Amino acid sequence: MGIKKYQDRIIYQIYPKSFRDSNGDGIGDLRGIIGKLEYLKDLGVNTIWLNPIFVSPQIDNGYDVSNYYAIDEKMGTLHDFDEFVETAHSLGLDVILDFVMNHTSDKHPWFKDAIANERSLYRDYYLWAKGKDGKLPNNWGSFFGGSVWEKDPQADDVYYFHLFDKKMPDLDWRNPEVRRSMADIAKFWIDHGVDGFRLDAFIHIAKADFEQNMPSHGKKGPIVAEPFFANMPLVQTYLHEFVKTLREYKPDIFILGEAASADIDLAIDYTDPSREMCDTVVTFRYFEDDKSKLDPELPEFGQPLPLKIETFKDTMVTWQKRLQKISYPTLYWNNHDMPRVLTRFAAESEHKKAAAKMLATLMYLQRGVPCIYYGEEIGMESAVLPKISDFEDQQADEFFKEAKEAGATEEKCLSMLSRSHKMAARTVMQWNESEYYGFSATKPWKYGQTNDVNVANEKSDDTSILNFYKSVLKLKKKPLFVEGNFVLADTTDDMYVYKRTLGNSEAWVICNLADGVTKYRVHGNLSDKHIVLQNGSLSLNEGNVLTLPPFGSLVFMTE
Ligand code: GLC
């Protein structure tokens, strides 16, 4: 048990509410997950990341925690959790928990006490400010829309700070009691056997002085003010102290940081082992939307936009190169905060199956730690959610209203949101053909029409995406694909080609990003190599020119 080096991890992300419902209430739970652990073992992953499972009013699906020491009753009990960890470990699967450290729920006893009484001992657990000239303390905007400030109903002209929903007040990490409380919580879960944490939104735990406004450039209303609340230098001080405390308690604890807006320089800071912070971080910077495809008549938020391939390639190669001697980047296509990759990349294509296989080949054989989002391995797309309320999002509501005013039909608005919104990527895992995909006997908490793929069908089909993922992950376990050097070949935007080398072994990974036949001249000596992974029928002529089908890919390797 226990993966020794974090770079050997292959992570599978489970959104617990949507994985498998064992008690028929339409919400996924821990016992449901226990029943599927063999499936994960067979897939070839070795680490499971669970999105939050603590007690929560579910304003943000568990990221609003009201008790960090207990499992939400909809998901099970502490006893179920212990059994889950034990069973996972017996199958060689490690467990990491989502650790929500930037904020709590407003129903957390700390906040309830803090807001009920200005002299509460917990007042300094949170962030407060006086209004300015009868208005909000500053013009900073929340990630979930509106201001970061919400009025304290008891006090005169006093506001509390929330970066996300107003029911998710931010903790004040300057307070040593907060830091100690959070470390105690982490230790409690280590005592329950967890092997690591995914640090939620950690880049926001320090804020600038509230006395400053974000330049508004004539825009009205609050403005998301990242320079004032993301990646401030003090984040590193608090993070280091936190991780050091945990490492003293459990030396091999795995730390996966969510550093959404981190660029490569910050990623180096956060993952340089000598600084003792994260092992690896997830950045959202890999994926930039191609804004040239924006419809100027409609609001930007809510529009599905294609991936900007040029930027993607530049970013990947920078992260691959600059972390080479420092740490390992995360490799991922999806998570619960973005639309599913097939929807983003190949929504209108006839060659989705090939696209799914090519994308897996491209991403996971690079240098880094794969993070597979549940359902990705069977080619699930984002679902079409039937009602605007299904998105549970103020910004989606605003898009719906404005887009309708601009002339879009309701159906079009819902279809656009379903292709661009995170919520449509959180629908239930598709296990089989039965009603609700074998997820539950009752209607699931989040449900919409999706593409008809399922585990049962794919298991028995040799050509399935699922079986292809197993082959990719088998290859990924070779030291060449873990430690090997990475070199990206200079190609047209249609192709993504790279070489991995380690000692005498070498692999070439060749991927066609185009939804059409593409030719590519292979450079170098092929005689000592053989194909170890192939997606689509390919031909190679004597001049070493490969003809690849739409979204075709292959891997050549020397042993
Ligand atoms: C992270 C989570 C996201 C959540 C937010 C607030 O970004 O990934 O889902 O809404 O933090 O906790």
XYZ file of C-alpha atoms and ligand atoms in Angstrom:
571
model
C 0.000 0.000 0.000
C 1.013 3.583 -0.530
C 2.498 5.108 -3.655
C 6.057 6.067 -2.847
C 6.685 8.846 -5.329
C 3.947 11.299 -6.174
C 4.944 11.299 -9.827
C 3.749 7.690 -10.024
C 0.234 8.719 -9.127
C -2.610 8.344 -11.570
C -5.519 10.229 -10.088
C -9.212 9.584 -10.670
C -11.513 12.400 -9.606
C -14.894 11.385 -8.226
C -17.724 13.844 -7.793
C -19.339 11.832 -4.979
C -22.879 13.119 -5.513
C -22.808 11.785 -9.057
C -20.841 8.543 -8.977
C -23.181 5.877 -7.597
C -26.224 6.053 -5.336
C -26.498 3.026 -3.027
C -29.577 4.021 -0.995
C -31.966 5.261 -3.653
C -32.214 8.934 -2.683
C -30.859 10.139 -6.030
C -27.603 11.364 -4.501
C -24.344 9.455 -4.805
C -22.737 8.208 -1.609
C -19.706 6.509 -0.105
C -21.227 3.028 -0.145
C -21.922 3.542 -3.823
C -18.261 4.343 -4.374
C -17.140 1.319 -2.336
C -19.071 -0.883 -4.768
C -17.138 0.552 -7.691
C -13.581 0.371 -6.371
C -12.812 -2.807 -8.322
C -13.775 -0.928 -11.478
C -11.218 1.773 -10.673
C -8.526 -0.744 -9.906
C -9.216 -2.447 -13.223
C -9.042 0.891 -15.045
C -5.472 1.283 -13.819
C -5.621 4.361 -11.607
C -3.989 4.333 -8.169
C -5.279 7.444 -6.376
C -8.844 8.635 -5.817
C -9.658 12.297 -5.239
C -13.077 12.885 -3.748
C -14.764 16.265 -4.094
C -16.011 17.480 -0.678
C -17.928 15.024 1.466
C -18.151 16.980 4.724
C -21.406 18.234 6.277
C -22.668 21.057 4.123
C -25.823 23.013 3.282
C -24.778 22.332 -0.356
C -24.957 25.919 -1.530
C -21.848 25.116 -3.600
C -22.182 21.326 -3.653
C -20.075 20.696 -0.580
C -17.533 23.512 -0.920
C -19.523 25.273 1.800
C -18.611 23.218 4.851
C -20.544 23.516 8.101
C -18.762 20.689 9.928
C -15.327 19.482 8.860
C -15.342 16.578 11.300
C -18.269 14.633 9.894
C -19.500 13.200 6.603
C -22.586 14.796 5.087
C -25.492 12.500 5.964
C -26.537 12.251 2.299
C -23.165 10.676 1.531
C -22.838 8.331 4.461
C -21.209 8.105 7.854
C -17.726 8.163 9.270
C -18.011 4.402 9.533
C -18.697 4.203 5.771
C -15.714 6.455 5.197
C -13.415 4.210 7.211
C -14.637 1.209 5.279
C -14.132 3.084 2.017
C -10.512 3.926 2.884
C -9.800 0.407 4.084
C -11.251 -1.201 0.949
C -9.467 1.265 -1.315
C -6.156 0.574 0.412
C -6.649 -3.168 0.187
C -6.911 -2.727 -3.601
C -3.826 -0.531 -3.803
C -5.807 2.678 -4.218
C -4.859 5.783 -2.234
C -7.439 8.356 -1.145
C -7.143 12.120 -1.214
C -9.770 14.508 0.118
C -10.801 17.931 -1.064
C -9.778 20.334 1.669
C -11.769 23.558 1.711
C -9.488 26.035 3.444
C -10.341 29.490 2.112
C -13.878 29.722 3.499
C -16.567 27.914 5.479
C -20.326 27.815 5.168
C -22.245 30.612 6.875
C -23.871 27.762 8.828
C -20.537 26.727 10.335
C -20.705 27.236 14.130
C -17.687 29.588 13.946
C -19.474 31.944 11.581
C -22.837 31.609 13.290
C -21.222 32.739 16.510
C -19.097 35.412 14.835
C -22.049 37.073 13.150
C -24.348 36.824 16.144
C -21.977 38.749 18.358
C -19.344 41.362 17.489
C -17.404 40.268 20.559
C -17.469 36.586 19.665
C -14.219 34.679 20.051
C -14.706 33.624 16.447
C -15.106 37.143 15.066
C -11.422 37.139 14.069
C -11.818 33.873 12.182
C -13.410 35.906 9.380
C -12.785 39.140 7.474
C -14.753 42.325 8.176
C -14.583 45.916 6.995
C -16.416 49.195 7.528
C -18.332 50.668 4.622
C -16.852 53.650 2.824
C -18.913 56.833 2.533
C -22.103 54.878 3.041
C -21.156 52.360 0.370
C -19.373 48.986 0.190
C -15.779 48.943 1.544
C -14.333 48.606 -2.008
C -15.307 47.605 -5.548
C -13.942 44.057 -5.509
C -16.149 41.471 -7.200
C -16.862 37.894 -6.170
C -16.136 34.896 -8.456
C -19.798 34.014 -8.236
C -21.059 37.474 -9.294
C -21.774 40.656 -7.315
C -19.591 42.125 -4.579
C -17.267 40.269 -2.199
C -18.967 42.211 0.611
C -22.146 41.270 2.427
C -23.659 43.378 5.158
C -23.412 42.189 8.744
C -27.084 42.499 9.717
C -26.289 43.114 13.403
C -23.635 45.821 13.079
C -23.853 49.334 11.738
C -22.069 49.783 8.386
C -19.976 46.600 8.728
C -19.528 43.964 6.014
C -18.005 40.485 5.832
C -15.871 39.215 2.951
C -16.793 36.312 0.639
C -14.867 35.486 -2.500
C -17.445 32.934 -3.607
C -21.125 32.794 -2.600
C -22.327 35.137 0.143
C -23.087 32.028 2.159
C -19.386 31.121 2.040
C -17.528 33.664 4.225
C -13.718 33.743 3.872
C -11.509 32.721 6.763
C -8.815 35.074 8.032
C -5.564 33.117 7.753
C -3.678 35.927 9.512
C -5.243 34.548 12.664
C -2.998 31.776 14.100
C -6.113 30.138 15.598
C -7.532 29.677 12.097
C -4.277 28.132 10.917
C -4.171 25.791 13.894
C -7.833 24.808 13.478
C -7.330 23.955 9.821
C -4.232 21.860 10.571
C -6.172 20.010 13.287
C -8.906 19.144 10.796
C -6.360 17.805 8.319
C -4.748 15.687 11.040
C -8.131 14.226 11.964
C -8.562 12.945 8.400
C -4.978 11.686 8.289
C -5.892 9.684 11.387
C -8.736 8.245 9.318
C -6.237 6.994 6.768
C -6.234 9.586 3.998
C -3.101 9.771 1.867
C -3.318 13.380 0.786
C -5.360 16.485 0.162
C -6.447 18.571 -2.766
C -6.164 22.095 -1.410
C -9.204 23.974 -2.622
C -8.674 27.583 -3.722
C -5.542 27.881 -1.540
C -4.170 30.738 -3.663
C -6.781 33.008 -2.104
C -6.001 32.588 1.593
C -4.222 35.958 1.814
C -5.766 39.258 0.748
C -4.383 42.735 0.096
C -5.335 45.740 2.146
C -9.060 46.419 1.647
C -8.410 50.162 1.261
C -7.872 49.831 -2.492
C -10.169 49.717 -5.467
C -9.639 47.772 -8.653
C -9.317 50.117 -11.660
C -12.787 50.112 -13.167
C -12.008 51.438 -16.676
C -15.467 52.927 -16.718
C -17.207 49.622 -15.888
C -20.010 49.820 -13.360
C -20.352 47.508 -10.389
C -17.930 45.147 -8.678
C -14.893 43.823 -10.557
C -13.125 40.523 -9.948
C -9.945 41.826 -8.332
C -7.440 38.952 -8.632
C -4.375 41.162 -8.033
C -5.792 41.847 -4.573
C -6.875 38.360 -3.591
C -4.945 35.760 -5.586
C -1.379 34.519 -5.143
C -0.369 37.167 -2.615
C 3.108 36.497 -1.142
C 1.636 35.602 2.257
C -0.145 32.629 0.668
C 3.245 30.938 0.489
C 4.005 31.647 4.134
C 0.724 30.135 5.341
C 0.871 27.261 2.904
C 4.398 26.316 3.882
C 3.521 26.362 7.572
C 0.409 24.245 6.953
C 2.166 21.650 4.797
C 5.176 21.459 7.109
C 2.860 20.733 10.048
C 1.151 17.977 8.063
C 4.455 16.504 6.858
C 5.683 16.322 10.441
C 2.549 14.312 11.152
C 2.637 12.177 7.981
C 5.856 12.571 5.995
C 4.576 11.156 2.686
C 1.323 13.117 2.598
C 0.455 14.026 -0.999
C -0.464 17.666 -1.621
C -2.298 18.586 -4.809
C -2.953 22.310 -4.918
C -5.714 23.992 -6.854
C -3.916 27.049 -8.219
C -6.443 28.099 -10.834
C -4.763 31.270 -12.068
C -1.132 30.323 -11.360
C 1.336 30.874 -14.160
C 4.510 28.867 -14.499
C 6.569 31.101 -12.188
C 4.054 30.685 -9.394
C 3.813 26.968 -10.122
C 7.568 26.755 -9.601
C 7.246 28.552 -6.274
C 4.364 26.364 -5.154
C 5.946 23.042 -6.162
C 9.689 23.459 -5.620
C 10.315 20.674 -3.057
C 12.808 22.790 -1.131
C 10.012 25.230 -0.323
C 7.761 22.498 1.101
C 4.387 23.479 -0.242
C 2.494 21.485 -2.881
C 3.763 18.415 -4.707
C 1.926 19.500 -7.818
C -0.675 22.101 -8.793
C -3.661 22.312 -11.098
C -3.646 25.466 -13.206
C -6.509 26.515 -15.454
C -4.086 28.281 -17.757
C -3.666 25.260 -20.057
C -7.024 26.033 -21.563
C -7.648 29.401 -23.114
C -10.837 30.018 -25.070
C -10.625 31.168 -28.644
C -12.405 34.488 -28.200
C -12.335 35.262 -31.907
C -15.368 32.952 -32.021
C -17.411 35.090 -29.607
C -20.856 36.190 -30.716
C -20.772 39.967 -30.066
C -24.555 40.067 -29.672
C -24.483 37.849 -26.587
C -22.811 38.126 -23.174
C -19.420 36.419 -23.008
C -20.202 34.272 -19.964
C -22.270 31.343 -21.174
C -20.949 31.110 -24.713
C -19.238 27.830 -25.614
C -15.873 28.633 -27.152
C -13.299 26.334 -28.741
C -9.877 25.750 -27.274
C -7.128 28.025 -28.524
C -4.690 25.381 -29.756
C -1.744 27.728 -30.200
C -1.865 28.897 -26.589
C -2.469 25.365 -25.357
C 0.695 24.139 -27.066
C 2.785 27.059 -25.847
C 1.572 26.631 -22.285
C 2.046 22.874 -22.221
C 5.576 23.071 -23.539
C 6.483 25.815 -21.070
C 5.155 23.804 -18.132
C 6.811 20.619 -19.387
C 10.180 22.332 -19.854
C 10.380 24.599 -16.871
C 9.234 22.047 -14.332
C 11.541 19.368 -15.740
C 14.086 19.589 -12.938
C 11.719 20.837 -10.245
C 8.433 18.968 -10.063
C 5.774 17.249 -12.135
C 2.800 19.158 -13.551
C -0.744 17.793 -13.432
C -2.142 16.490 -16.699
C -5.877 16.830 -17.135
C -8.624 17.671 -19.602
C -11.606 18.066 -17.307
C -12.712 18.709 -13.795
C -15.936 19.706 -12.051
C -15.313 23.392 -12.821
C -15.359 23.217 -16.613
C -17.340 21.635 -19.450
C -16.338 18.105 -20.406
C -13.523 17.956 -22.944
C -15.396 16.166 -25.711
C -18.055 18.857 -25.548
C -15.409 21.557 -25.733
C -13.303 19.913 -28.357
C -15.459 17.774 -30.622
C -19.111 18.602 -29.904
C -20.103 18.616 -33.559
C -17.734 15.952 -34.815
C -18.620 12.529 -36.203
C -15.336 11.238 -34.878
C -15.823 11.680 -31.157
C -14.580 8.244 -30.249
C -11.306 8.860 -32.069
C -11.085 12.311 -30.489
C -11.466 10.895 -26.968
C -8.692 8.370 -27.588
C -6.373 10.904 -29.185
C -6.882 13.386 -26.350
C -6.002 10.729 -23.758
C -2.869 9.751 -25.671
C -1.792 13.354 -26.082
C -2.307 14.426 -22.499
C -1.385 11.515 -20.288
C 1.810 10.316 -21.937
C 3.425 13.681 -21.285
C 5.548 14.222 -18.195
C 3.246 14.688 -15.211
C 0.481 13.336 -13.024
C -2.746 12.368 -14.842
C -6.042 13.446 -13.261
C -8.960 11.703 -14.937
C -12.428 13.077 -14.302
C -15.097 10.399 -13.752
C -16.840 9.424 -16.977
C -14.063 10.813 -19.148
C -12.805 7.261 -19.620
C -16.035 6.275 -21.389
C -16.288 9.467 -23.429
C -19.083 11.187 -21.491
C -20.007 14.632 -22.746
C -21.595 17.467 -20.803
C -25.343 16.904 -20.435
C -28.041 19.221 -21.711
C -29.686 20.559 -18.564
C -33.409 21.159 -19.069
C -34.034 24.171 -16.814
C -32.123 27.352 -16.049
C -32.435 26.606 -12.314
C -30.410 23.406 -12.894
C -27.306 25.571 -13.297
C -27.686 26.953 -9.748
C -25.736 30.032 -10.736
C -26.412 33.751 -10.601
C -24.180 34.369 -13.628
C -26.034 31.739 -15.666
C -29.322 33.428 -14.719
C -27.943 36.744 -15.963
C -26.764 35.180 -19.232
C -30.183 33.602 -19.748
C -31.946 36.907 -19.245
C -29.594 38.973 -21.384
C -29.293 36.408 -24.187
C -33.088 36.151 -24.399
C -33.330 39.934 -24.560
C -30.817 39.821 -27.411
C -33.145 37.488 -29.302
C -31.876 33.975 -28.459
C -34.542 31.327 -27.838
C -34.742 29.592 -24.447
C -33.661 26.365 -26.079
C -30.606 28.006 -27.572
C -29.679 29.620 -24.242
C -29.927 26.293 -22.422
C -27.958 24.505 -25.088
C -25.201 27.163 -24.990
C -25.022 27.055 -21.215
C -24.982 23.266 -21.237
C -21.950 23.353 -23.465
C -20.066 25.990 -21.522
C -21.102 25.624 -17.882
C -19.450 23.575 -15.153
C -22.773 22.231 -13.834
C -23.476 20.285 -17.026
C -20.249 18.354 -16.406
C -21.460 17.119 -13.013
C -24.248 14.770 -14.088
C -24.310 11.122 -13.090
C -21.840 8.450 -14.078
C -23.231 6.262 -16.828
C -22.839 2.661 -15.687
C -25.284 0.818 -17.939
C -28.291 1.117 -20.201
C -31.001 1.081 -17.560
C -32.989 4.141 -16.595
C -30.715 6.706 -14.921
C -27.755 4.776 -16.283
C -27.604 2.391 -13.334
C -26.561 5.293 -11.114
C -29.697 5.141 -8.989
C -33.167 3.692 -8.857
C -34.658 7.167 -8.518
C -34.234 10.368 -10.468
C -30.742 11.718 -9.789
C -30.134 15.088 -8.147
C -28.744 16.461 -11.437
C -29.940 15.013 -14.678
C -29.981 15.901 -18.324
C -29.803 14.392 -21.741
C -26.320 13.227 -22.605
C -24.517 11.105 -25.152
C -25.350 7.446 -24.923
C -22.186 5.861 -23.642
C -21.943 3.548 -20.668
C -19.466 1.360 -18.813
C -21.259 -1.959 -19.421
C -21.202 -1.579 -23.195
C -17.635 -0.368 -23.288
C -16.293 -3.120 -21.055
C -17.191 -5.759 -23.593
C -16.048 -3.807 -26.651
C -12.349 -4.154 -27.487
C -12.409 -0.931 -29.482
C -14.039 1.144 -26.724
C -12.701 4.335 -25.199
C -12.668 2.561 -21.828
C -10.378 -0.205 -23.056
C -8.189 2.356 -24.782
C -7.810 4.281 -21.499
C -6.651 1.070 -19.854
C -3.947 0.725 -22.507
C -2.864 4.353 -22.095
C -2.583 3.966 -18.328
C -0.638 0.723 -18.686
C 1.880 2.542 -20.862
C 1.911 5.499 -18.512
C 3.274 3.247 -15.764
C 6.517 2.673 -17.684
C 9.383 4.770 -16.267
C 9.881 6.284 -19.734
C 6.469 7.957 -19.542
C 6.934 8.999 -15.934
C 10.477 10.298 -15.727
C 11.504 10.577 -19.375
C 12.607 13.850 -20.877
C 9.959 15.660 -22.979
C 10.516 17.413 -26.296
C 7.652 18.905 -28.309
C 8.175 18.795 -32.072
C 7.600 21.917 -34.087
C 4.519 21.149 -36.190
C 1.497 22.870 -37.647
C -1.391 23.577 -35.259
C -3.126 20.459 -36.572
C -0.564 18.169 -35.019
C 0.726 17.569 -31.484
C 3.885 15.470 -31.543
C 6.386 14.831 -28.803
C 9.276 12.619 -27.894
C 9.981 11.064 -24.496
C 13.470 9.730 -23.797
C 15.006 7.899 -20.875
C 18.423 6.242 -21.147
C 18.262 4.169 -24.320
C 14.518 4.057 -24.568
C 12.529 6.486 -26.611
C 8.891 7.030 -27.549
C 7.218 9.271 -30.079
C 3.671 10.326 -29.483
C 1.952 11.549 -32.628
C -1.531 13.074 -32.488
C -3.758 14.572 -35.148
C -5.784 17.398 -33.613
C -7.751 17.915 -36.797
C -11.151 16.470 -37.618
C -9.805 15.518 -41.033
C -7.072 13.389 -42.612
C -3.602 14.834 -41.990
C -0.165 13.873 -43.243
C 2.918 14.025 -41.090
C 6.525 13.237 -41.922
C 8.164 11.257 -39.147
C 11.734 12.389 -38.540
C 14.397 9.998 -37.341
C 14.948 6.305 -37.417
C 11.882 4.092 -37.213
C 13.608 0.749 -37.682
C 14.202 0.143 -33.975
C 10.676 1.167 -32.975
C 7.320 -0.491 -32.956
C 3.801 0.776 -32.499
C 2.621 0.335 -28.908
C -0.648 2.265 -29.121
C -2.764 3.069 -32.121
C -5.991 4.964 -32.660
C -7.400 4.696 -36.168
C -6.074 3.086 -39.330
C -2.879 4.701 -40.438
C -0.505 4.278 -43.327
C 3.183 4.990 -43.523
C 4.855 5.366 -46.914
C 8.486 4.794 -47.714
C 9.380 8.413 -47.236
C 8.213 8.072 -43.626
C 5.081 10.099 -44.320
C 2.239 9.067 -42.080
C -1.366 9.518 -43.103
C -3.515 9.928 -40.018
C -7.322 9.704 -40.007
C -9.406 12.407 -38.280
C -8.203 12.627 -34.668
C -5.879 9.663 -35.241
C -2.926 9.041 -32.975
C -0.152 6.578 -32.396
C 2.815 5.879 -30.212
C 6.092 4.391 -31.446
C 8.519 3.065 -28.906
C 11.878 1.356 -28.511
C 11.941 -1.130 -25.673
C -12.749 25.675 -6.148
C -13.642 24.519 -6.523
C -14.958 25.066 -6.960
C -15.565 25.813 -5.800
C -14.607 26.877 -5.290
C -15.043 27.389 -3.961
O -12.435 26.481 -7.220
O -13.025 23.731 -7.488
O -15.830 24.067 -7.424
O -16.752 26.420 -6.199
O -13.306 26.394 -5.115
O -14.783 26.470 -2.950
